[in-house]
Amino acid sequence: MSRLDSFIRRMQAQRDCINHVAGQVHGLPGPILELGLGNGRTYDHLRELFPGRDIYVFERQVRAHPDCIPPDNRLFLGDITDTLPRARAQLGPTAMLAHSDLGTGDKQANEELGRFLGPALDALMAPGGLVLANQKLHVARWTRLPEPPGVKPDRYFIYRVGD
Ligand SMILES: C[S@@+](CC[C@H](N)C(=O)[O-])C[C@H]1O[C@@H](n2cnc3c(N)ncnc32)[C@H](O)[C@@H]1O
């Protein structure tokens, strides 16, 4: 498979998984968390799916498309090791959906990030919330859900937060 095909499949999987969980979150209270703004593509998609809803964004350095920059009061600027605990103090365990697209090609760094991310994100999630991540996360009270049809297993990870 060419790198172009692989990139397209990754983007399709991301969009299909977000669309798949969106229907399960509509109508339920609680903010949405976007971890990793990047150039703002998935943030923009979430804004379109959830108009008017609070979407809090976590990013260490904003370099997004100018149309996709969140308002200051919805942006946690800095490394997530600092900002997730700060968000926990501000928001409490209220989030109904979290989408995490962090990490790099460095396997060891990703595993380290994952060890921090699971529990730190869990502290922000409401019971019954959904977590969508580009890496496997281990939290005892989360249950892994199947990917939507057409998405290759382990390309994206969907979890439901337990009580
Ligand atoms: C792949 S990009 C996200 C792309 C985004 N989903 C989009 O659609 O444009 C990952 C982003 O996560 C951010 N990031 C990675 N590790 C981070 C960390 N530890 N704390 C805060 N931001 C981080 C990077 O700066 C980068 O902008």
XYZ file of C-alpha atoms and ligand atoms in Angstrom:
190
model
C 0.000 0.000 0.000
C 1.398 3.410 -0.912
C 1.941 6.011 1.785
C -0.826 8.066 0.172
C -3.267 5.154 0.478
C -2.184 4.578 4.069
C -2.682 8.272 4.945
C -6.140 8.307 3.347
C -7.154 5.161 5.265
C -5.969 6.688 8.539
C -7.987 9.854 7.925
C -11.049 7.827 6.893
C -10.775 5.702 10.034
C -10.517 8.833 12.172
C -13.567 10.429 10.574
C -15.608 7.197 10.591
C -14.861 6.552 14.282
C -15.752 10.119 15.271
C -19.004 9.940 13.287
C -19.733 6.517 14.785
C -19.518 7.702 18.401
C -21.134 11.104 17.762
C -24.592 9.576 17.541
C -24.135 7.991 20.958
C -23.168 11.276 22.596
C -25.736 13.643 21.120
C -28.257 14.700 23.732
C -26.080 13.657 26.679
C -24.700 16.497 28.819
C -20.996 17.195 29.304
C -18.193 18.822 27.375
C -16.064 17.321 24.632
C -12.270 17.117 24.884
C -9.961 17.302 21.865
C -6.387 16.258 22.684
C -3.980 17.413 19.973
C -5.260 20.305 17.865
C -2.687 19.838 15.070
C -3.958 21.801 12.124
C -7.483 21.655 13.484
C -9.110 19.173 11.120
C -10.720 16.914 13.711
C -11.548 19.903 15.956
C -13.403 21.458 13.027
C -15.226 18.170 12.402
C -16.294 17.964 16.046
C -17.496 21.586 15.919
C -19.590 20.724 12.890
C -21.055 17.605 14.526
C -21.733 19.349 17.854
C -22.656 22.970 17.131
C -22.798 25.137 20.239
C -21.319 22.483 22.503
C -18.319 23.168 24.754
C -15.220 21.644 23.152
C -12.015 21.983 25.205
C -8.793 21.644 23.268
C -5.395 20.523 24.573
C -2.325 21.501 22.598
C 1.236 22.429 23.505
C 1.773 24.769 20.564
C -1.021 26.159 18.420
C -0.225 25.921 14.710
C -3.707 25.272 13.371
C -5.456 26.749 10.377
C -6.587 30.250 11.433
C -10.272 29.234 11.099
C -9.754 26.322 13.490
C -8.308 27.982 16.573
C -10.451 27.510 19.680
C -11.385 30.478 21.864
C -8.903 31.215 24.663
C -11.314 30.036 27.352
C -11.630 26.621 25.666
C -7.904 26.088 25.093
C -5.569 24.336 27.526
C -2.213 25.436 26.212
C 0.830 23.423 27.268
C 1.929 19.847 27.667
C -0.887 17.497 28.639
C 1.082 16.366 31.680
C 0.387 19.880 33.017
C -2.921 20.718 31.352
C -4.936 17.538 32.007
C -4.564 17.881 35.814
C -5.410 21.595 35.457
C -8.511 20.729 33.444
C -9.522 18.163 36.081
C -9.461 20.899 38.716
C -11.542 23.213 36.496
C -14.031 20.807 34.910
C -14.210 17.815 37.235
C -15.239 14.391 35.886
C -17.763 15.753 33.379
C -16.584 15.008 29.835
C -18.903 12.913 27.673
C -16.541 12.471 24.730
C -12.767 12.675 24.425
C -10.825 12.380 21.191
C -7.084 11.931 21.506
C -4.797 12.226 18.490
C -1.449 12.680 20.213
C 1.824 10.894 19.845
C 4.576 10.482 17.317
C 6.255 7.651 15.445
C 8.372 6.904 18.556
C 6.938 3.663 20.007
C 8.565 4.018 23.426
C 7.494 7.666 23.824
C 3.944 6.699 22.824
C 3.840 3.935 25.430
C 5.050 6.354 28.081
C 2.455 8.908 26.977
C -0.242 6.219 27.107
C 0.662 5.268 30.677
C 0.074 8.868 31.755
C -2.849 9.557 29.434
C -5.190 6.726 30.464
C -5.577 7.629 34.166
C -5.261 11.402 33.616
C -8.011 11.364 30.998
C -10.143 8.995 33.032
C -10.191 11.576 35.836
C -12.014 13.963 33.471
C -14.562 11.506 32.090
C -18.171 11.188 33.199
C -19.566 7.683 33.707
C -20.885 6.382 30.377
C -18.633 8.735 28.385
C -16.745 7.669 25.285
C -13.044 7.878 24.566
C -11.639 7.688 21.071
C -7.863 7.423 20.749
C -5.195 6.756 18.170
C -3.372 4.572 20.683
C -4.281 1.755 23.032
C -5.066 2.959 26.562
C -5.400 0.853 29.694
C -7.956 1.925 32.285
C -9.661 -0.730 34.388
C -13.139 0.805 34.266
C -13.112 1.321 30.474
C -14.515 -1.247 28.050
C -13.180 -1.443 24.532
C -15.891 -1.161 21.856
C -15.673 -2.469 18.291
C -14.638 -0.152 15.481
C -17.308 0.751 12.924
C -17.496 -1.384 9.764
C -14.681 -0.724 7.324
C -12.150 0.407 9.949
C -9.203 -1.960 10.299
C -8.891 -3.340 13.855
C -6.357 -1.462 16.029
C -6.193 1.537 13.702
C -8.269 3.463 16.251
C -9.462 2.594 19.757
C -12.938 3.258 21.155
C -13.730 2.879 24.859
C -16.809 3.319 27.002
C -16.183 4.639 30.510
C -17.782 2.558 33.239
C -19.436 3.727 36.458
C -1.363 14.496 14.823
S -1.522 16.093 15.497
C -3.274 16.238 15.695
C -3.988 16.403 14.396
C -5.423 16.811 14.545
N -6.232 15.681 15.021
C -5.964 17.321 13.233
O -6.958 16.765 12.745
O -5.430 18.291 12.708
C -0.937 15.895 17.140
C -0.873 17.186 17.928
O -0.709 16.840 19.298
C 0.154 17.768 19.911
N 0.791 17.080 21.052
C 1.531 15.950 21.004
N 1.944 15.597 22.232
C 1.457 16.528 23.084
C 1.550 16.725 24.487
N 2.248 15.873 25.252
N 0.922 17.779 25.050
C 0.206 18.636 24.261
N 0.079 18.511 22.922
C 0.701 17.482 22.327
C 1.147 18.155 18.819
O 1.693 19.435 19.065
C 0.284 18.088 17.564
O -0.189 19.359 17.203
